[in-house]
Amino acid sequence: MTIPKWIAAAVELLELQPDDHILEIGCGNGAAAVLVCERLAGGHLVALDRSEKQIRLARERLRPYLQAGKVSLRVTALESASLDDAKFDKIFAINVNCFWLRYEQPLAVVMRLLKPDGMFFVFYEHPAAAKMIEMAPVLRTNLVESSFTIRQEVTTGPVYCLVSSPQSEEGE
Ligand SMILES: C[S@@+](CC[C@H](N)C(=O)[O-])C[C@H]1O[C@@H](n2cnc3c(N)ncnc32)[C@H](O)[C@@H]1O
């Protein structure tokens, strides 16, 4: 199965380390998850999606990595994910829209699941420039209001990426 080039570009931006513990929100059919698993050695990926159908497709695609214990798949909405209070080095979402409207609960869950020095990556396939100018400030504001600090904003080819992390106690 081919993986869209822009998904590969997004995964590159994660700068994965072999022992990272990663959460993917809205993994769909598992295209990015395959690339993440290829890069992990001692680390682990949890990939969740609220759609049973998408998780079924991801299960097929990720079979060797599931058998190797490198990835776990969960059918759940982010908003109700408990994940046994796991903590992640990096959390990412590609083309998932729950961080725009009614963002409070989804971002509170991300904050709870992220290590204090962890990073949260939100990716979108780059829409028309005018639309991005309109949308990006909303996303930044939602993150800041949810106690994240914006670390980086990258546009590379068709990929828009916003990287944030939990605010430190000093309130930087
Ligand atoms: C546009 S698709 C993107 C799929 C995949 N990330 C990709 O880029 O190919 C959005 C996916 O996010 C899932 N999704 C949307 N909101 C979600 C939420 N709040 N919790 C869990 N999954 C969600 C949908 O079920 C869908 O599979």
PDB file of C-alpha atoms and ligand atoms in Angstrom:
ATOM      1  CA  MET A   1       0.000   0.000   0.000  1.00  0.00           C
ATOM      2  CA  THR A   2       1.433   3.385  -0.915  1.00  0.00           C
ATOM      3  CA  ILE A   3       1.855   6.077   1.707  1.00  0.00           C
ATOM      4  CA  PRO A   4       1.183   9.665   0.593  1.00  0.00           C
ATOM      5  CA  LYS A   5       4.390  11.703   0.365  1.00  0.00           C
ATOM      6  CA  TRP A   6       3.045  14.406   2.611  1.00  0.00           C
ATOM      7  CA  ILE A   7       2.340  11.894   5.409  1.00  0.00           C
ATOM      8  CA  ALA A   8       5.959  10.763   5.127  1.00  0.00           C
ATOM      9  CA  ALA A   9       7.026  14.429   5.353  1.00  0.00           C
ATOM     10  CA  ALA A  10       4.926  14.858   8.504  1.00  0.00           C
ATOM     11  CA  VAL A  11       6.484  11.797  10.164  1.00  0.00           C
ATOM     12  CA  GLU A  12       9.984  13.175   9.377  1.00  0.00           C
ATOM     13  CA  LEU A  13       9.110  16.305  11.360  1.00  0.00           C
ATOM     14  CA  LEU A  14       8.519  14.158  14.478  1.00  0.00           C
ATOM     15  CA  GLU A  15      12.303  13.517  14.657  1.00  0.00           C
ATOM     16  CA  LEU A  16      11.582  10.129  16.213  1.00  0.00           C
ATOM     17  CA  GLN A  17      14.048   8.461  18.564  1.00  0.00           C
ATOM     18  CA  PRO A  18      14.118   4.643  18.633  1.00  0.00           C
ATOM     19  CA  ASP A  19      12.897   4.458  22.233  1.00  0.00           C
ATOM     20  CA  ASP A  20      10.185   7.117  22.002  1.00  0.00           C
ATOM     21  CA  HIS A  21       6.723   6.436  23.387  1.00  0.00           C
ATOM     22  CA  ILE A  22       4.295   7.890  20.872  1.00  0.00           C
ATOM     23  CA  LEU A  23       0.556   8.482  20.692  1.00  0.00           C
ATOM     24  CA  GLU A  24      -1.204   9.066  17.375  1.00  0.00           C
ATOM     25  CA  ILE A  25      -4.684  10.597  17.537  1.00  0.00           C
ATOM     26  CA  GLY A  26      -7.023   9.781  14.630  1.00  0.00           C
ATOM     27  CA  CYS A  27      -4.696   7.264  12.982  1.00  0.00           C
ATOM     28  CA  GLY A  28      -7.186   6.396  10.208  1.00  0.00           C
ATOM     29  CA  ASN A  29      -5.981   3.401   8.205  1.00  0.00           C
ATOM     30  CA  GLY A  30      -2.533   3.475   9.795  1.00  0.00           C
ATOM     31  CA  ALA A  31      -0.467   5.081   7.014  1.00  0.00           C
ATOM     32  CA  ALA A  32       1.632   7.245   9.350  1.00  0.00           C
ATOM     33  CA  ALA A  33       1.687   4.524  12.017  1.00  0.00           C
ATOM     34  CA  VAL A  34       3.587   2.186   9.648  1.00  0.00           C
ATOM     35  CA  LEU A  35       6.326   4.786   9.214  1.00  0.00           C
ATOM     36  CA  VAL A  36       6.479   5.431  12.955  1.00  0.00           C
ATOM     37  CA  CYS A  37       6.805   1.701  13.722  1.00  0.00           C
ATOM     38  CA  GLU A  38       9.628   1.388  11.181  1.00  0.00           C
ATOM     39  CA  ARG A  39      11.602   3.946  13.170  1.00  0.00           C
ATOM     40  CA  LEU A  40      11.006   2.589  16.679  1.00  0.00           C
ATOM     41  CA  ALA A  41      13.293   0.062  18.388  1.00  0.00           C
ATOM     42  CA  GLY A  42      12.628  -0.094  22.137  1.00  0.00           C
ATOM     43  CA  GLY A  43       9.817   2.439  21.900  1.00  0.00           C
ATOM     44  CA  HIS A  44       6.094   1.961  21.431  1.00  0.00           C
ATOM     45  CA  LEU A  45       3.209   3.521  19.517  1.00  0.00           C
ATOM     46  CA  VAL A  46      -0.384   3.737  20.681  1.00  0.00           C
ATOM     47  CA  ALA A  47      -2.654   4.673  17.759  1.00  0.00           C
ATOM     48  CA  LEU A  48      -6.285   5.530  18.408  1.00  0.00           C
ATOM     49  CA  ASP A  49      -9.273   6.363  16.274  1.00  0.00           C
ATOM     50  CA  ARG A  50     -12.954   6.665  17.141  1.00  0.00           C
ATOM     51  CA  SER A  51     -13.883   4.773  13.954  1.00  0.00           C
ATOM     52  CA  GLU A  52     -13.989   0.991  14.274  1.00  0.00           C
ATOM     53  CA  LYS A  53     -13.719   0.688  10.508  1.00  0.00           C
ATOM     54  CA  GLN A  54     -10.494   2.709  10.400  1.00  0.00           C
ATOM     55  CA  ILE A  55      -8.970   0.690  13.226  1.00  0.00           C
ATOM     56  CA  ARG A  56      -9.873  -2.511  11.365  1.00  0.00           C
ATOM     57  CA  LEU A  57      -7.987  -1.218   8.303  1.00  0.00           C
ATOM     58  CA  ALA A  58      -5.065  -0.135  10.478  1.00  0.00           C
ATOM     59  CA  ARG A  59      -4.968  -3.582  12.107  1.00  0.00           C
ATOM     60  CA  GLU A  60      -4.494  -5.213   8.683  1.00  0.00           C
ATOM     61  CA  ARG A  61      -1.837  -2.772   7.672  1.00  0.00           C
ATOM     62  CA  LEU A  62       0.093  -2.961  10.932  1.00  0.00           C
ATOM     63  CA  ARG A  63      -0.125  -6.732  11.456  1.00  0.00           C
ATOM     64  CA  PRO A  64       3.659  -7.394  11.652  1.00  0.00           C
ATOM     65  CA  TYR A  65       4.156  -4.529  14.103  1.00  0.00           C
ATOM     66  CA  LEU A  66       1.201  -5.656  16.236  1.00  0.00           C
ATOM     67  CA  GLN A  67       2.706  -9.149  16.385  1.00  0.00           C
ATOM     68  CA  ALA A  68       6.059  -7.650  17.387  1.00  0.00           C
ATOM     69  CA  GLY A  69       4.353  -5.675  20.177  1.00  0.00           C
ATOM     70  CA  LYS A  70       5.515  -2.379  18.728  1.00  0.00           C
ATOM     71  CA  VAL A  71       2.055  -0.832  18.384  1.00  0.00           C
ATOM     72  CA  SER A  72      -1.305  -0.989  20.184  1.00  0.00           C
ATOM     73  CA  LEU A  73      -4.544   0.093  18.507  1.00  0.00           C
ATOM     74  CA  ARG A  74      -7.540   1.512  20.365  1.00  0.00           C
ATOM     75  CA  VAL A  75     -11.063   2.290  19.173  1.00  0.00           C
ATOM     76  CA  THR A  76     -11.841   5.368  21.204  1.00  0.00           C
ATOM     77  CA  ALA A  77     -12.510   9.053  20.850  1.00  0.00           C
ATOM     78  CA  LEU A  78      -9.618  11.102  22.192  1.00  0.00           C
ATOM     79  CA  GLU A  79     -12.044  12.830  24.557  1.00  0.00           C
ATOM     80  CA  SER A  80     -12.796   9.588  26.402  1.00  0.00           C
ATOM     81  CA  ALA A  81      -9.380   7.909  26.108  1.00  0.00           C
ATOM     82  CA  SER A  82      -7.959   6.830  29.454  1.00  0.00           C
ATOM     83  CA  LEU A  83      -4.973   4.766  28.184  1.00  0.00           C
ATOM     84  CA  ASP A  84      -4.196   3.621  31.724  1.00  0.00           C
ATOM     85  CA  ASP A  85      -2.609   6.970  32.476  1.00  0.00           C
ATOM     86  CA  ALA A  86       0.290   6.289  30.109  1.00  0.00           C
ATOM     87  CA  LYS A  87       2.610   9.234  29.443  1.00  0.00           C
ATOM     88  CA  PHE A  88       4.023   9.944  25.991  1.00  0.00           C
ATOM     89  CA  ASP A  89       7.170  11.655  24.669  1.00  0.00           C
ATOM     90  CA  LYS A  90       5.367  12.777  21.531  1.00  0.00           C
ATOM     91  CA  ILE A  91       1.705  12.991  20.612  1.00  0.00           C
ATOM     92  CA  PHE A  92       0.637  13.741  17.068  1.00  0.00           C
ATOM     93  CA  ALA A  93      -2.460  14.091  14.915  1.00  0.00           C
ATOM     94  CA  ILE A  94      -2.688  14.389  11.141  1.00  0.00           C
ATOM     95  CA  ASN A  95      -5.752  16.075   9.639  1.00  0.00           C
ATOM     96  CA  VAL A  96      -7.855  15.705  12.795  1.00  0.00           C
ATOM     97  CA  ASN A  97     -10.214  18.608  13.440  1.00  0.00           C
ATOM     98  CA  CYS A  98     -11.029  18.336  17.143  1.00  0.00           C
ATOM     99  CA  PHE A  99      -8.534  21.073  18.100  1.00  0.00           C
ATOM    100  CA  TRP A 100     -10.524  23.930  16.519  1.00  0.00           C
ATOM    101  CA  LEU A 101     -14.079  24.034  17.878  1.00  0.00           C
ATOM    102  CA  ARG A 102     -14.825  22.581  21.313  1.00  0.00           C
ATOM    103  CA  TYR A 103     -11.100  22.137  21.722  1.00  0.00           C
ATOM    104  CA  GLU A 104     -10.996  22.333  25.542  1.00  0.00           C
ATOM    105  CA  GLN A 105     -11.582  18.680  26.352  1.00  0.00           C
ATOM    106  CA  PRO A 106      -9.416  17.198  23.564  1.00  0.00           C
ATOM    107  CA  LEU A 107      -6.495  19.466  24.494  1.00  0.00           C
ATOM    108  CA  ALA A 108      -6.937  18.721  28.216  1.00  0.00           C
ATOM    109  CA  VAL A 109      -6.610  15.002  27.428  1.00  0.00           C
ATOM    110  CA  VAL A 110      -3.481  15.638  25.333  1.00  0.00           C
ATOM    111  CA  MET A 111      -2.008  17.649  28.216  1.00  0.00           C
ATOM    112  CA  ARG A 112      -2.766  14.830  30.685  1.00  0.00           C
ATOM    113  CA  LEU A 113      -1.128  12.202  28.463  1.00  0.00           C
ATOM    114  CA  LEU A 114       2.020  14.170  27.595  1.00  0.00           C
ATOM    115  CA  LYS A 115       5.231  13.945  29.622  1.00  0.00           C
ATOM    116  CA  PRO A 116       6.234  17.341  31.098  1.00  0.00           C
ATOM    117  CA  ASP A 117       9.011  17.593  28.492  1.00  0.00           C
ATOM    118  CA  GLY A 118       6.894  16.007  25.765  1.00  0.00           C
ATOM    119  CA  MET A 119       5.897  17.553  22.439  1.00  0.00           C
ATOM    120  CA  PHE A 120       2.534  17.778  20.717  1.00  0.00           C
ATOM    121  CA  PHE A 121       2.492  17.930  16.897  1.00  0.00           C
ATOM    122  CA  VAL A 122      -0.606  18.952  14.941  1.00  0.00           C
ATOM    123  CA  PHE A 123      -0.343  18.444  11.177  1.00  0.00           C
ATOM    124  CA  TYR A 124      -2.605  19.500   8.347  1.00  0.00           C
ATOM    125  CA  GLU A 125      -2.225  18.949   4.673  1.00  0.00           C
ATOM    126  CA  HIS A 126      -1.566  22.522   3.683  1.00  0.00           C
ATOM    127  CA  PRO A 127      -4.786  24.141   2.484  1.00  0.00           C
ATOM    128  CA  ALA A 128      -4.875  27.253   0.332  1.00  0.00           C
ATOM    129  CA  ALA A 129      -2.638  29.969   1.771  1.00  0.00           C
ATOM    130  CA  ALA A 130      -5.556  32.300   2.525  1.00  0.00           C
ATOM    131  CA  LYS A 131      -7.334  29.604   4.537  1.00  0.00           C
ATOM    132  CA  MET A 132      -4.193  28.880   6.556  1.00  0.00           C
ATOM    133  CA  ILE A 133      -3.766  32.572   7.391  1.00  0.00           C
ATOM    134  CA  GLU A 134      -7.298  32.479   8.783  1.00  0.00           C
ATOM    135  CA  MET A 135      -7.002  29.174  10.651  1.00  0.00           C
ATOM    136  CA  ALA A 136      -3.518  29.064  12.151  1.00  0.00           C
ATOM    137  CA  PRO A 137      -4.066  31.892  14.699  1.00  0.00           C
ATOM    138  CA  VAL A 138      -7.182  30.099  16.015  1.00  0.00           C
ATOM    139  CA  LEU A 139      -5.205  26.915  16.556  1.00  0.00           C
ATOM    140  CA  ARG A 140      -2.365  28.798  18.267  1.00  0.00           C
ATOM    141  CA  THR A 141      -4.830  30.603  20.555  1.00  0.00           C
ATOM    142  CA  ASN A 142      -6.599  27.358  21.484  1.00  0.00           C
ATOM    143  CA  LEU A 143      -3.268  25.769  22.422  1.00  0.00           C
ATOM    144  CA  VAL A 144      -2.123  28.735  24.498  1.00  0.00           C
ATOM    145  CA  GLU A 145      -5.489  28.894  26.290  1.00  0.00           C
ATOM    146  CA  SER A 146      -5.034  25.207  27.113  1.00  0.00           C
ATOM    147  CA  SER A 147      -1.628  25.893  28.753  1.00  0.00           C
ATOM    148  CA  PHE A 148       0.616  24.858  25.863  1.00  0.00           C
ATOM    149  CA  THR A 149       3.621  26.849  24.708  1.00  0.00           C
ATOM    150  CA  ILE A 150       4.073  27.119  20.943  1.00  0.00           C
ATOM    151  CA  ARG A 151       7.537  25.827  20.005  1.00  0.00           C
ATOM    152  CA  GLN A 152       7.570  25.791  16.238  1.00  0.00           C
ATOM    153  CA  GLU A 153       5.393  26.412  13.241  1.00  0.00           C
ATOM    154  CA  VAL A 154       6.588  24.780  10.047  1.00  0.00           C
ATOM    155  CA  THR A 155       5.260  24.697   6.529  1.00  0.00           C
ATOM    156  CA  THR A 156       7.106  22.279   4.331  1.00  0.00           C
ATOM    157  CA  GLY A 157       5.701  21.461   0.904  1.00  0.00           C
ATOM    158  CA  PRO A 158       2.052  20.555   1.477  1.00  0.00           C
ATOM    159  CA  VAL A 159       2.436  20.070   5.245  1.00  0.00           C
ATOM    160  CA  TYR A 160       1.531  22.611   7.918  1.00  0.00           C
ATOM    161  CA  CYS A 161       2.818  21.657  11.383  1.00  0.00           C
ATOM    162  CA  LEU A 162       2.394  23.318  14.766  1.00  0.00           C
ATOM    163  CA  VAL A 163       4.592  22.011  17.581  1.00  0.00           C
ATOM    164  CA  SER A 164       3.771  22.792  21.212  1.00  0.00           C
ATOM    165  CA  SER A 165       4.648  21.569  24.686  1.00  0.00           C
ATOM    166  CA  PRO A 166       3.212  21.918  28.189  1.00  0.00           C
ATOM    167  CA  GLN A 167       3.932  25.295  29.748  1.00  0.00           C
ATOM    168  CA  SER A 168       6.616  25.023  32.410  1.00  0.00           C
ATOM    169  CA  GLU A 169       5.768  25.941  36.014  1.00  0.00           C
ATOM    170  CA  GLU A 170       7.606  29.225  35.559  1.00  0.00           C
ATOM    171  CA  GLY A 171       4.871  30.019  33.007  1.00  0.00           C
ATOM    172  CA  GLU A 172       7.189  30.689  30.014  1.00  0.00           C
TER     173      GLU A 172
HETATM  174  C1  LIG B   1      -9.284  12.992   7.929  1.00  0.00           C
HETATM  175  S1  LIG B   1      -9.015  11.501   8.796  1.00  0.00           S
HETATM  176  C2  LIG B   1      -7.229  11.449   8.875  1.00  0.00           C
HETATM  177  C3  LIG B   1      -6.697  10.065   9.065  1.00  0.00           C
HETATM  178  C4  LIG B   1      -5.175   9.958   9.142  1.00  0.00           C
HETATM  179  N1  LIG B   1      -4.657  10.721  10.256  1.00  0.00           N
HETATM  180  C5  LIG B   1      -4.553  10.430   7.857  1.00  0.00           C
HETATM  181  O1  LIG B   1      -4.033  11.545   7.805  1.00  0.00           O
HETATM  182  O2  LIG B   1      -4.602   9.672   6.884  1.00  0.00           O
HETATM  183  C6  LIG B   1      -9.434  11.926  10.481  1.00  0.00           C
HETATM  184  C7  LIG B   1      -9.486  10.700  11.374  1.00  0.00           C
HETATM  185  O3  LIG B   1      -9.537  11.158  12.718  1.00  0.00           O
HETATM  186  C8  LIG B   1     -10.537  10.421  13.412  1.00  0.00           C
HETATM  187  N2  LIG B   1     -11.014  11.323  14.482  1.00  0.00           N
HETATM  188  C9  LIG B   1     -11.582  12.539  14.337  1.00  0.00           C
HETATM  189  N3  LIG B   1     -11.853  13.093  15.538  1.00  0.00           N
HETATM  190  C10 LIG B   1     -11.452  12.194  16.463  1.00  0.00           C
HETATM  191  C11 LIG B   1     -11.478  12.178  17.886  1.00  0.00           C
HETATM  192  N4  LIG B   1     -11.979  13.200  18.563  1.00  0.00           N
HETATM  193  N5  LIG B   1     -10.987  11.087  18.531  1.00  0.00           N
HETATM  194  C12 LIG B   1     -10.484  10.041  17.830  1.00  0.00           C
HETATM  195  N6  LIG B   1     -10.443   9.996  16.470  1.00  0.00           N
HETATM  196  C13 LIG B   1     -10.912  11.054  15.796  1.00  0.00           C
HETATM  197  C14 LIG B   1     -11.572  10.055  12.375  1.00  0.00           C
HETATM  198  O4  LIG B   1     -12.308   8.921  12.736  1.00  0.00           O
HETATM  199  C15 LIG B   1     -10.694   9.820  11.145  1.00  0.00           C
HETATM  200  O5  LIG B   1     -10.287   8.475  11.017  1.00  0.00           O
END
